[in-house]
XYZ file of C-alpha atoms in Angstrom:
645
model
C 112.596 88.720 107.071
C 112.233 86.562 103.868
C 113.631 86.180 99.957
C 111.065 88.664 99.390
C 112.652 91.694 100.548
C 116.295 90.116 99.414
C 114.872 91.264 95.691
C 113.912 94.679 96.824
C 117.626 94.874 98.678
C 119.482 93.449 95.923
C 117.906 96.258 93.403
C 117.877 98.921 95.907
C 121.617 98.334 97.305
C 123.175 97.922 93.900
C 121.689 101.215 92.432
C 122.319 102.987 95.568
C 126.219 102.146 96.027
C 125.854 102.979 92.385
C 124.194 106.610 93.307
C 122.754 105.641 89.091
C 119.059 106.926 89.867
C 116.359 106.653 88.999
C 115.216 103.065 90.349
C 112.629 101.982 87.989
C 114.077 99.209 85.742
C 115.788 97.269 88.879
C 112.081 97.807 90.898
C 110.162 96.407 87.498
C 112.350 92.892 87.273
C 111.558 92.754 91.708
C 107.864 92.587 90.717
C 108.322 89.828 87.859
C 110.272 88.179 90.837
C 107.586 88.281 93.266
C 104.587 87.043 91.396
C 106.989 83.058 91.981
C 107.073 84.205 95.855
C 103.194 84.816 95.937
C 102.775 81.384 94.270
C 105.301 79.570 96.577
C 103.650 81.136 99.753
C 99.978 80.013 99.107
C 98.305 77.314 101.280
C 96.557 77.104 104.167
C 98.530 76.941 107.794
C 96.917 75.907 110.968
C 96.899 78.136 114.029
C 98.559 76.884 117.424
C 96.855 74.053 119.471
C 98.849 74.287 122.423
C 96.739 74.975 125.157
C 96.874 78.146 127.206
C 96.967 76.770 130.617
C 100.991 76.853 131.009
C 103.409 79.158 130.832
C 106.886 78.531 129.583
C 109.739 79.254 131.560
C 112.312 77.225 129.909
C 113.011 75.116 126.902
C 116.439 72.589 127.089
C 116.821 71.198 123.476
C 118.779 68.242 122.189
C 119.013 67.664 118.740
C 121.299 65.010 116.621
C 120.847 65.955 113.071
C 123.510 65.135 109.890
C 123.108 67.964 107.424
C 123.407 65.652 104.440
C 120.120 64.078 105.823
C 116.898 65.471 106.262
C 115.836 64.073 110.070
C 116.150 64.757 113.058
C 116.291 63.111 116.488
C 116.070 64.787 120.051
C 114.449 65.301 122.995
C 113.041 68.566 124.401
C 112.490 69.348 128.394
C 109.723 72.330 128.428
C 109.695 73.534 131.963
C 106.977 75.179 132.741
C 104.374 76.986 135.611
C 100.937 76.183 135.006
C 97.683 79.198 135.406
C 95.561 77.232 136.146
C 94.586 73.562 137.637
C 94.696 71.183 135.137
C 95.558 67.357 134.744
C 96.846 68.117 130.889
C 98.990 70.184 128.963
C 98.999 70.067 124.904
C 101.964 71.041 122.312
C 102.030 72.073 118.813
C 104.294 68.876 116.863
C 103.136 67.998 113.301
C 101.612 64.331 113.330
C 104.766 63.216 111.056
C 107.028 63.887 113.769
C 106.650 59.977 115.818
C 106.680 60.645 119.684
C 108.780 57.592 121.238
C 107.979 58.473 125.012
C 106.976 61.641 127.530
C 108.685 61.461 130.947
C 108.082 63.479 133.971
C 111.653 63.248 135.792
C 111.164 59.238 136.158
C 107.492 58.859 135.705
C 106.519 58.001 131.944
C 103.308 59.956 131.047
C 100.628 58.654 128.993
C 100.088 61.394 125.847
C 97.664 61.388 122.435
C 99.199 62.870 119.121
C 97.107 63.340 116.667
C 95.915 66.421 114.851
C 99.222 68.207 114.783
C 99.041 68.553 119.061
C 100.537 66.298 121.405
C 98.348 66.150 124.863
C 100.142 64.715 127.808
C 98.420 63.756 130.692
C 100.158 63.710 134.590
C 97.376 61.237 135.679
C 96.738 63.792 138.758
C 95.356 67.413 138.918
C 98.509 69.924 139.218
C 97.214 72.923 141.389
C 97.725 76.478 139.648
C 100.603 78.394 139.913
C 102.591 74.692 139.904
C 106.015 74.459 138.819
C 106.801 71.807 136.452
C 108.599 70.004 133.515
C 108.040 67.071 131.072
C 110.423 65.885 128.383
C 109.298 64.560 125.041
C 111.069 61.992 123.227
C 111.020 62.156 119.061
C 112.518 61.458 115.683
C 111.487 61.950 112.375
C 111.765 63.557 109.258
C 110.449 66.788 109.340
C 108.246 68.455 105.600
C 109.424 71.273 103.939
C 106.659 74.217 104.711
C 105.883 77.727 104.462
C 109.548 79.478 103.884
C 111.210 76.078 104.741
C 110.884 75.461 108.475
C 113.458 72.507 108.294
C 115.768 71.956 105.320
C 118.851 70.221 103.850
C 120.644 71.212 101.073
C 123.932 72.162 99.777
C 126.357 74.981 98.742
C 129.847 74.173 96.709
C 129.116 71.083 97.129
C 128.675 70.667 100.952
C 125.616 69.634 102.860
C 123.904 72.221 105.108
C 120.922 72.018 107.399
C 119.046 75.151 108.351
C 115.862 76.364 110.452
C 113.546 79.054 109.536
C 110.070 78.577 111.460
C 108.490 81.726 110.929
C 105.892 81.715 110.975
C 104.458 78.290 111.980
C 107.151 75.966 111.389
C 108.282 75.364 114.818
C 105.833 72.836 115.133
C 107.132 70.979 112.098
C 110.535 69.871 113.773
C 110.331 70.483 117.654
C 107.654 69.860 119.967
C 106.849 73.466 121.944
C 104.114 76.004 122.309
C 103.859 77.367 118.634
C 102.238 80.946 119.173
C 102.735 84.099 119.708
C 101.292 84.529 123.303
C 104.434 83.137 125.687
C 108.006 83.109 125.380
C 110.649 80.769 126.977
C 112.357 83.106 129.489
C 115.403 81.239 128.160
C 116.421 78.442 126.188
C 119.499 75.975 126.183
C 120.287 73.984 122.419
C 122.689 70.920 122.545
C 123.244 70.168 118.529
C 125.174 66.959 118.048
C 126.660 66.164 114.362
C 129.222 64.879 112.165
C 132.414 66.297 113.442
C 133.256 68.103 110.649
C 130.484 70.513 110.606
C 129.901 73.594 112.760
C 126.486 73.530 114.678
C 124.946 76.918 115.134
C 121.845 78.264 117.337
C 120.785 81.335 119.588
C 123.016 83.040 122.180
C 126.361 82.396 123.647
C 128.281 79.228 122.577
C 129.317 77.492 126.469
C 130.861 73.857 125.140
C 131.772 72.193 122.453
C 132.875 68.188 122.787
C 133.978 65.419 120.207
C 132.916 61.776 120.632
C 132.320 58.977 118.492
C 132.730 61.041 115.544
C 130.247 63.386 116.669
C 130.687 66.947 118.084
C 127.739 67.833 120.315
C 127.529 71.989 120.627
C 125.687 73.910 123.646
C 124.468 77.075 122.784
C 122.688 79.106 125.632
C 120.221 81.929 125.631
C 119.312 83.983 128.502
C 116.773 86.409 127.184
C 113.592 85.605 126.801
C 112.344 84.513 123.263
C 109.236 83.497 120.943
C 109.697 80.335 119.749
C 109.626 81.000 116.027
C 112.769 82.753 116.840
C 114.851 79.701 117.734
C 117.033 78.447 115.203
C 119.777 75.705 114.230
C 122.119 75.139 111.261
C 124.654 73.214 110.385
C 127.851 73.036 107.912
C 131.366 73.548 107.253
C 131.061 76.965 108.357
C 134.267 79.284 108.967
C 133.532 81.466 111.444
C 135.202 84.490 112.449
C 134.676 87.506 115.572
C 135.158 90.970 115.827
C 134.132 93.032 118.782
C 132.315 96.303 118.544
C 132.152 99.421 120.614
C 128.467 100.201 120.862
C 126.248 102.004 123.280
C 125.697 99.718 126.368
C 129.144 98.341 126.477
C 130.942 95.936 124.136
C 129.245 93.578 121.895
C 130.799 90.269 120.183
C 129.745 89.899 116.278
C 130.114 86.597 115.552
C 129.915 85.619 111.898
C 128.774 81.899 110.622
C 129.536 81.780 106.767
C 130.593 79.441 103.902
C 134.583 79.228 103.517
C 133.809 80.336 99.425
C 132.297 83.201 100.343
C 134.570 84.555 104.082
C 136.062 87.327 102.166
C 132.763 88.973 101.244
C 131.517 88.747 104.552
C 135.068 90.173 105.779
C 134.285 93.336 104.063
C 130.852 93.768 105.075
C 130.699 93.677 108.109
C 131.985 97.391 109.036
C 128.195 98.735 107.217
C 126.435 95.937 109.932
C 128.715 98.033 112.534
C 127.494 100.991 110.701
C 123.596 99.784 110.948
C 124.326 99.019 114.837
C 125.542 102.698 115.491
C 122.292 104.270 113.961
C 119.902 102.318 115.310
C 121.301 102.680 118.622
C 121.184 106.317 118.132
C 117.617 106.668 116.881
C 116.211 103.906 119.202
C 118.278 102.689 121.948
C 120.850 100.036 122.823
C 121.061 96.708 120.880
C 118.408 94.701 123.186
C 120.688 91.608 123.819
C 124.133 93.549 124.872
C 124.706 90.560 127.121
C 125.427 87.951 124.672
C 126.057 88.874 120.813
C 125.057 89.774 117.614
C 125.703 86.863 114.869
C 125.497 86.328 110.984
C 124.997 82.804 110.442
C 124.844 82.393 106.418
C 122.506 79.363 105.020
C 120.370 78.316 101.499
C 117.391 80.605 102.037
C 116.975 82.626 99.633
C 117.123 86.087 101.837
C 117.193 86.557 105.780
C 115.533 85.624 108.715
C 116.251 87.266 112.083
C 116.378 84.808 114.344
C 117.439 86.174 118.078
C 120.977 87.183 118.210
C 121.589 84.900 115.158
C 120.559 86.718 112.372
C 119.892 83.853 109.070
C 121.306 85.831 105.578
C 121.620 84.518 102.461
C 124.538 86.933 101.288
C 125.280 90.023 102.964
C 123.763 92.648 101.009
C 123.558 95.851 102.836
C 120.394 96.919 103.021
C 119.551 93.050 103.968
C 121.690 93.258 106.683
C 119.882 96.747 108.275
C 117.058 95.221 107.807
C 117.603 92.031 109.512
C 119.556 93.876 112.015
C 116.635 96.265 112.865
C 113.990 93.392 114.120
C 116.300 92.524 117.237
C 114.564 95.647 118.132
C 111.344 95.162 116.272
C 110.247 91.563 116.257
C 112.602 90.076 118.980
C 112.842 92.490 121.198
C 109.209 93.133 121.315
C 106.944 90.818 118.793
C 103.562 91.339 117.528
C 101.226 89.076 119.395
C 99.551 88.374 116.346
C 100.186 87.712 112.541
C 97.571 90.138 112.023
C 99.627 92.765 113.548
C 102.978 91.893 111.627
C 103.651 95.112 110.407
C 104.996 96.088 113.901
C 108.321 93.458 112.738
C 108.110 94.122 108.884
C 106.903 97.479 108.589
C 109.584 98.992 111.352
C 112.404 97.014 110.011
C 111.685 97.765 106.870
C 111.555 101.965 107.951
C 114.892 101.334 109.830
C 116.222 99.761 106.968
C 115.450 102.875 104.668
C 116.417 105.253 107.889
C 119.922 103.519 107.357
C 119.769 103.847 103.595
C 118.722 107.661 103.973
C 121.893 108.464 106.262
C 124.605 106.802 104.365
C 123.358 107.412 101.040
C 120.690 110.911 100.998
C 121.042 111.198 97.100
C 118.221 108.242 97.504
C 115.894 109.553 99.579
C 113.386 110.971 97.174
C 113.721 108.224 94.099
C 113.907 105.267 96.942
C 110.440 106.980 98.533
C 109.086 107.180 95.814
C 109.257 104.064 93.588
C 108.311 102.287 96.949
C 105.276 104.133 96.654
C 104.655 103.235 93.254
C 104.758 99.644 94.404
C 102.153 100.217 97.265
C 99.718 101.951 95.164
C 99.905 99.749 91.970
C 96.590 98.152 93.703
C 94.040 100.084 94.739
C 93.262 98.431 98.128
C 94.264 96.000 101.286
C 95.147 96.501 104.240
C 97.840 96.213 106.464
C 95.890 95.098 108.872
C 95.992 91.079 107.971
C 92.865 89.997 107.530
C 93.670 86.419 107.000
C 96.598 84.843 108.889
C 96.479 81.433 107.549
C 98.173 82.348 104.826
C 101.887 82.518 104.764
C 101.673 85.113 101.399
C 99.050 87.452 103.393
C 101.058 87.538 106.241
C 104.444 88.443 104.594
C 102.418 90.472 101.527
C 105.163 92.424 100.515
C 103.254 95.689 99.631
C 100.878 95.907 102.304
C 103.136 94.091 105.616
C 106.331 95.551 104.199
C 106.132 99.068 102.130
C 103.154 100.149 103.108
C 103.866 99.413 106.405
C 106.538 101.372 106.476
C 105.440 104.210 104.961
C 102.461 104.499 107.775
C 105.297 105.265 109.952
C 106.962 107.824 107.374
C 103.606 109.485 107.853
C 103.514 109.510 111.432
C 106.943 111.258 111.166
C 105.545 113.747 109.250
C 102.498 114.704 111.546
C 104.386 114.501 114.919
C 107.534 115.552 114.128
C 110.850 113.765 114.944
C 111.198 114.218 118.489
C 107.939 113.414 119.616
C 107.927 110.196 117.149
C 111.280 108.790 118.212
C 110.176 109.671 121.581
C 107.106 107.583 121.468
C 108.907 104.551 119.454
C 111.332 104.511 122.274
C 108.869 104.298 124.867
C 107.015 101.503 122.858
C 110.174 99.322 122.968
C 111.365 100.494 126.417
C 107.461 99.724 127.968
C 107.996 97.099 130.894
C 104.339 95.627 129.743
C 106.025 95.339 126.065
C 110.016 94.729 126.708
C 110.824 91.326 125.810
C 107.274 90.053 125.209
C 104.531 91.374 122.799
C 102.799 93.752 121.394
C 99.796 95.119 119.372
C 99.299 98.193 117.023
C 96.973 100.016 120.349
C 100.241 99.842 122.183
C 102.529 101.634 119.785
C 99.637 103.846 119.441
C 98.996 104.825 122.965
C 102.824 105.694 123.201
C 102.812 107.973 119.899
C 100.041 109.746 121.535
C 100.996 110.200 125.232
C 104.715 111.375 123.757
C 103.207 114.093 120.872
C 99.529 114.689 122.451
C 97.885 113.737 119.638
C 95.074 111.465 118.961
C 95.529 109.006 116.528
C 92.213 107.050 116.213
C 91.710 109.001 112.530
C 94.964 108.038 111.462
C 94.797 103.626 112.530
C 91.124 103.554 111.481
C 92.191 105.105 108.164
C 95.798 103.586 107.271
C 95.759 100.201 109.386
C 92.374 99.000 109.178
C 91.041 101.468 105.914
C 92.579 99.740 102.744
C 93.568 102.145 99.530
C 95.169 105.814 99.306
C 93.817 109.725 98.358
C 94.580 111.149 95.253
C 94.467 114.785 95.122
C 93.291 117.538 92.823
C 94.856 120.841 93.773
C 93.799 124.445 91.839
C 95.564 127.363 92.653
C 95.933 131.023 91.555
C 97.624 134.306 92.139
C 95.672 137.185 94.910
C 96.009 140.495 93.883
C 97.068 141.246 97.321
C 100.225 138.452 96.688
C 98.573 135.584 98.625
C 98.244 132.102 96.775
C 95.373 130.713 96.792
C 94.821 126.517 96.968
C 91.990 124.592 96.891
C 91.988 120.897 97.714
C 90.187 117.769 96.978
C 90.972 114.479 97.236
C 89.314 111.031 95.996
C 89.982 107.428 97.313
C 91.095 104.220 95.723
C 88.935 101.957 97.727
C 85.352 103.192 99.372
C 86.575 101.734 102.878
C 88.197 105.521 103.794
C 85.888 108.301 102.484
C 88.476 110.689 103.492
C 92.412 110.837 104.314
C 93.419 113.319 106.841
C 96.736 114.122 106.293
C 98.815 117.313 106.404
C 99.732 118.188 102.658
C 103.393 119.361 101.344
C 103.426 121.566 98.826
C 106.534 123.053 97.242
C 105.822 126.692 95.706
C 108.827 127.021 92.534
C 109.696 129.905 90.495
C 112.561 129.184 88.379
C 115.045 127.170 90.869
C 113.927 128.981 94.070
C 111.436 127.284 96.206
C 109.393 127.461 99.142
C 107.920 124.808 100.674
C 104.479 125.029 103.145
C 102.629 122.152 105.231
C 98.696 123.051 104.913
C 96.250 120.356 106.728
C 92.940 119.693 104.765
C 89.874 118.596 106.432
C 87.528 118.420 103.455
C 86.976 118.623 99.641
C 86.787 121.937 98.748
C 88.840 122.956 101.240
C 90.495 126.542 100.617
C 93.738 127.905 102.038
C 95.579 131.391 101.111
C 99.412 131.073 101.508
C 102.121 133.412 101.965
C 105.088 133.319 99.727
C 108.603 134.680 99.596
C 108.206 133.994 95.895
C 105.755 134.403 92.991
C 105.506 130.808 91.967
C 105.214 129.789 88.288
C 104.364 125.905 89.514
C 103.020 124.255 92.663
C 103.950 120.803 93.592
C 102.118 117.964 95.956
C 104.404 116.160 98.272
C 107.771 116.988 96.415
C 109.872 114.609 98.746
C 107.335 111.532 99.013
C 106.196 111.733 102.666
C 102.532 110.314 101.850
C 101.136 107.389 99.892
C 99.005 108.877 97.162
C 98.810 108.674 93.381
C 97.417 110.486 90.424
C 97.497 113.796 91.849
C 97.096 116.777 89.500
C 97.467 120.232 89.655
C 95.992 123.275 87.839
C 96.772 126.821 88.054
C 93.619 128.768 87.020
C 92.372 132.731 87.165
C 90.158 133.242 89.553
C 87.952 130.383 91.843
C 84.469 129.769 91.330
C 83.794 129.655 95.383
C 82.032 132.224 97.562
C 82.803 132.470 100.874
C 80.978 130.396 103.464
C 80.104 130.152 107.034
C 78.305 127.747 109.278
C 77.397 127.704 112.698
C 75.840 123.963 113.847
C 74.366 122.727 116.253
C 71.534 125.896 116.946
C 70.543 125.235 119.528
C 73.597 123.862 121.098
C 74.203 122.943 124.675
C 77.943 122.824 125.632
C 80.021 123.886 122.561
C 79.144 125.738 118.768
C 80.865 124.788 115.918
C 82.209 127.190 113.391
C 83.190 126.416 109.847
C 84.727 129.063 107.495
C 86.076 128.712 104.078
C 86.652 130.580 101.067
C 88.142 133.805 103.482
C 91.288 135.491 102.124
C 91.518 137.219 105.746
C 94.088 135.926 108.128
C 92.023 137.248 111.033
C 88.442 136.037 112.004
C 86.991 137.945 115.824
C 83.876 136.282 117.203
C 81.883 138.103 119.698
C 79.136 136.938 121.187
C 76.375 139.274 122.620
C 73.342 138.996 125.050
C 69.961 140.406 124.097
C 70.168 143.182 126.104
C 73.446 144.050 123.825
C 76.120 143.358 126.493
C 79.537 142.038 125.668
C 79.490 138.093 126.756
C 82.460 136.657 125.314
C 84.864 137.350 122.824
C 87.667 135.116 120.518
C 89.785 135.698 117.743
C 91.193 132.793 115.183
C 93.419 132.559 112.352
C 91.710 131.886 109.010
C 94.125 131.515 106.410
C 91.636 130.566 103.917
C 89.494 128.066 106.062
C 88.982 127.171 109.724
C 87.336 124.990 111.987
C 86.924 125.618 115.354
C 84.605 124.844 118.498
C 83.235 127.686 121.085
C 82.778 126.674 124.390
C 79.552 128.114 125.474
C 79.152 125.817 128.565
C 79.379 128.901 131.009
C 76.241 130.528 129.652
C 72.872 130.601 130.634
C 70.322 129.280 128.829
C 68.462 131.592 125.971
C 68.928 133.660 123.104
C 72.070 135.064 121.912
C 74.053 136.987 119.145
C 76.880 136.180 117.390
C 79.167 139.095 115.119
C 81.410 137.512 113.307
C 83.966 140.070 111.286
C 87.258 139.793 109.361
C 90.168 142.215 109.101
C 88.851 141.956 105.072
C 85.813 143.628 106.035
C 83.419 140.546 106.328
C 81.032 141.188 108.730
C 77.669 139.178 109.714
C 75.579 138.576 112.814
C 73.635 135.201 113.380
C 70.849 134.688 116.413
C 72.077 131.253 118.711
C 70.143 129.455 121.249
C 71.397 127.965 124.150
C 70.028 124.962 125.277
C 69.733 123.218 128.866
């Protein structure tokens, strides 16, 4: 969603049709560009007062609007089940919006707007689990807020009217449950206009009819929905279809755009096909097979991805993947809360560049890594957002966007493709998740359960922790051909004390390479690599996997380290850790002895430079033992344990 990442797409699809790398100039005029958007975004937006004592099942929407006006007149049925007994239900619908009248089939209920809610009350006590439905009655002319919620304009001279409620503008033109904790199972828009404009909103179009001068349109959608997600526009549109053959069955594209600009979108639309295909591939089936997939163009500057009728500006490639990507993440399932928006931005943003990476892999390593420039050209904040009342928090470029996706870059790294792809697909394809929402735990516990891997380190660190490492590598030349490395790393922000991450490192000598994955636990940390080659240079994190900045690298003699090992806790109980470093051995045997000499237990671990590793001394009685630790280098020591009750 937004203008913001329209910027980013309009320098990043440009040079990339262009293959003219490096990106640098284009991705310096984006950040001139952005310091208007963080301006325009800042004030203060309420949180939903709709109560939480309903569910929606259904919204049915009539609207008259004239594009070439900025009001709007309708009425909106909400049926609904409620949870639990009540005698009330309130509504999110800004105070400027006048209520004319709430009915109850016949019955006219008595309601109180004020403070941006509109509480109706049934004069009786419905029992919970009651099925129900009131209608409200309205006109008015809704403000312009946040990224526009309700606005009029023009292009070429024509009027044009156009929705974009994310992400708490619903409640500026329609009266509804403004949240993020229930969605409409399904929703049915009736748009009546001047005759002369198309009228656009979510799903399949059933009816249009001409009266009076005035064409009413019914648009139905049958999946369920969050209510930022329902849209409208209107003007002279041209519209044309084409039907693709996609995994699932069929679909209908059905494109919405200005009659200046049909050609353009005529020759786009085979890279949206394109975008379709992949993300099919890497994620499963376009969630709403059943109805379409639309471009509807209007006067915002970028896109917005409302449910099957994806909002663009101008069809700019990377836009459109983008867009395109948050049926899946966003619509399909949507983050419960705005604190958790990376799970829409961040993953469309990462399919976006997954689509940029296949059709154009000359960019993979220059589009990385000026987006990582971008992220670490502040030292801190999270992506985590720690205040949602602000629009320009929420949809903070940097941290919601980039560095959002490049969490999940890193999560590639350290679970490998199959087990990530596995455990995104499970995410989407999670009964509890499908079609409703979502928080970061839940994408979590699926990464997990599909790699085996815990993943606390890695959300406390990147999702809550604010900053990135920078590391300082040394490494030399063994006489016996291994290369030695030893890491540290720093942090931009005292929040993380340490990044756990594994480490690339590309090995060169002249134009051959080889490139090793080593997985640093702590400064100081020293590993002895193997090598095909005698390198003449070492390199960190050659293609860009991780966020970090201001590494450096020095190739010196000889370390200044001894050799170290520690055995803790003595006494122990259940389990002894052991931490080496500073060994050039690849083999480390640990036997442990009785006092009376006898063979107890026995291990053997790779070293390669450092290790940590826990013995499981549960099955031993309690007393004194002895521990000989040797190396196939000829390291050799013996150390007295205790174990406890």
């Amino acid at each position: 969603m937004k203008w913001i990442f329209l910027l980013l797409t309009i320098s990043f699809s440009s040079t990339y049709a262009q293959h003219n790398l490096p990106l640098a100039n284009d991705f310096q005029q984006l950040l001139t560009q952005l310091g208007n958007y963080r301006a325009m975004g800042e004030f203060t937006a309420k949180r939903s007062g709709a109560s939480q004592n309903f569910n929606v099942h259904h919204y049915n929407c009539n609207w008259t609007v004239d594009p070439s006006v900025q009001y709007i007149r309708g009425d909106v049925s909400i049926s609904f089940q409620t949870i639990t007994e009540t005698s009330e239900i309130r509504l999110d619908l800004l105070d400027s919006m006048e209520v004319d009248s709430v009915l109850s089939g016949n019955l006219k209920l008595s309601f109180l707007h004020s403070g941006n809610v509109l509480k109706i009350e049934f004069g009786t006590s419905l029992p919970a689990l009651k099925q129900s439905a009131v209608t409200v009655f309205y006109h008015g002319r809704p403000p312009v807020n946040g990224f526009g919620s309700f606005v009029t304009s023009a292009h070429n001279g024509n009027p044009i009217m156009w929705t974009l409620s994310e992400p708490y503008g619903s409640r500026d033109w329609w009266p509804c449950k403004d949240g993020l904790q229930d969605k409409a199972d399904s929703i049915d828009v009736y748009i009546t206009a001047p005759d002369i404009y198309t009228s656009v909103s979510n799903g399949l179009r059933v009816q249009q009819t001409v009266s009076n001068g005035m064409k009413t349109t019914h648009w139905k959608h049958r999946y369920p929905i969050a209510t930022y997600l329902v849209c409208m526009a209107v003007t002279n549109y041209t519209e044309f279809v084409n039907e693709w053959d996609v995994p699932g069955g069929p679909l209908m594209m059905q494109t919405f755009c200005y009659p200046e600009n049909l050609w353009v979108f005529q020759q786009e639309i085979q890279k949206a096909y394109d975008a379709m295909k992949i993300y099919a591939d890497l994620v499963g089936p376009y969630p709403f097979i059943r109805e379409k997939y639309g471009h509807v163009q209007f006067g915002f500057g970028g896109g917005e991805e409302h449910q099957t009728s994806t909002f663009i500006s101008w069809p700019s490639e990377i836009l459109v993947a983008h867009e395109m990507a948050h049926q899946w993440f966003g619509d399909k399932v949507t983050c419960r809360s705005w604190e958790d928006i990376w799970l829409n931005e961040g993953f469309a943003t990462f399919m976006s560049g997954l689509y940029r990476e296949q059709k154009y892999p000359a960019t993979i390593v220059p589009g990385r890594k000026v987006e990582i420039e971008y992220i670490t050209s502040e030292p801190n904040g999270s992506v985590f957002v720690d205040d949602t009342t602000k629009v320009s928090r929420i949809f903070d470029s940097r941290l919601s966007y980039y560095k959002g996706e490049h969490l999940l870059y890193m999560l590639r790294l350290i679970l490998g493709d199959p087990a990530f792809f596995k455990g995104v697909r499970a995410y989407l394809d999670d009964p509890d998740l499908a079609y409703g929402f979502a928080v970061t735990s839940d994408l979590q516990r699926h990464l997990e359960e599909a790699s085996g891997h815990k993943l606390d380190y890695f959300f406390n660190e990147w999702f809550y922790g604010q900053g990135y490492p920078s590391y300082k590598i040394e490494w030399w030349q063994q006489r016996n051909g291994l290369i030695g490395v030893r890491v540290n790393q720093t942090t931009s922000d005292p929040s993380v004390k340490y990044f756990h991450l594994p480490l690339p490192l590309r090995l060169m000598a002249g134009t051959e390479m080889n490139d090793v994955i080593i997985h640093p636990e702590f400064n100081g940390q020293i590993f002895y690599l193997k090598s095909a080659i005698m390198p003449d240079s070492l390199h960190v994190d050659p293609d860009y996997w991780l966020i970090t900045k201001g590494n450096e690298v020095k190739k010196i003699d000889k370390p200044s380290s001894q050799t170290v090992l520690t055995l803790f806790p003595n006494p122990a109980t259940d389990f002894l850790n052991i931490h080496a470093n500073g060994f050039e051995e690849t083999k480390m045997t640990v036997q442990v002895f009785d006092v009376n000499g006898r063979l107890v237990g026995k291990n053997e671990y790779s070293v390669n430079g450092s290790m940590n590793t826990t013995l499981n001394i549960q099955s031993l009685a309690s007393g004194i033992y002895l521990l000989r630790i040797g190396t196939n280098g000829g390291f050799n020591k013996v150390f007295k344990i205790k174990k406890g009750l």
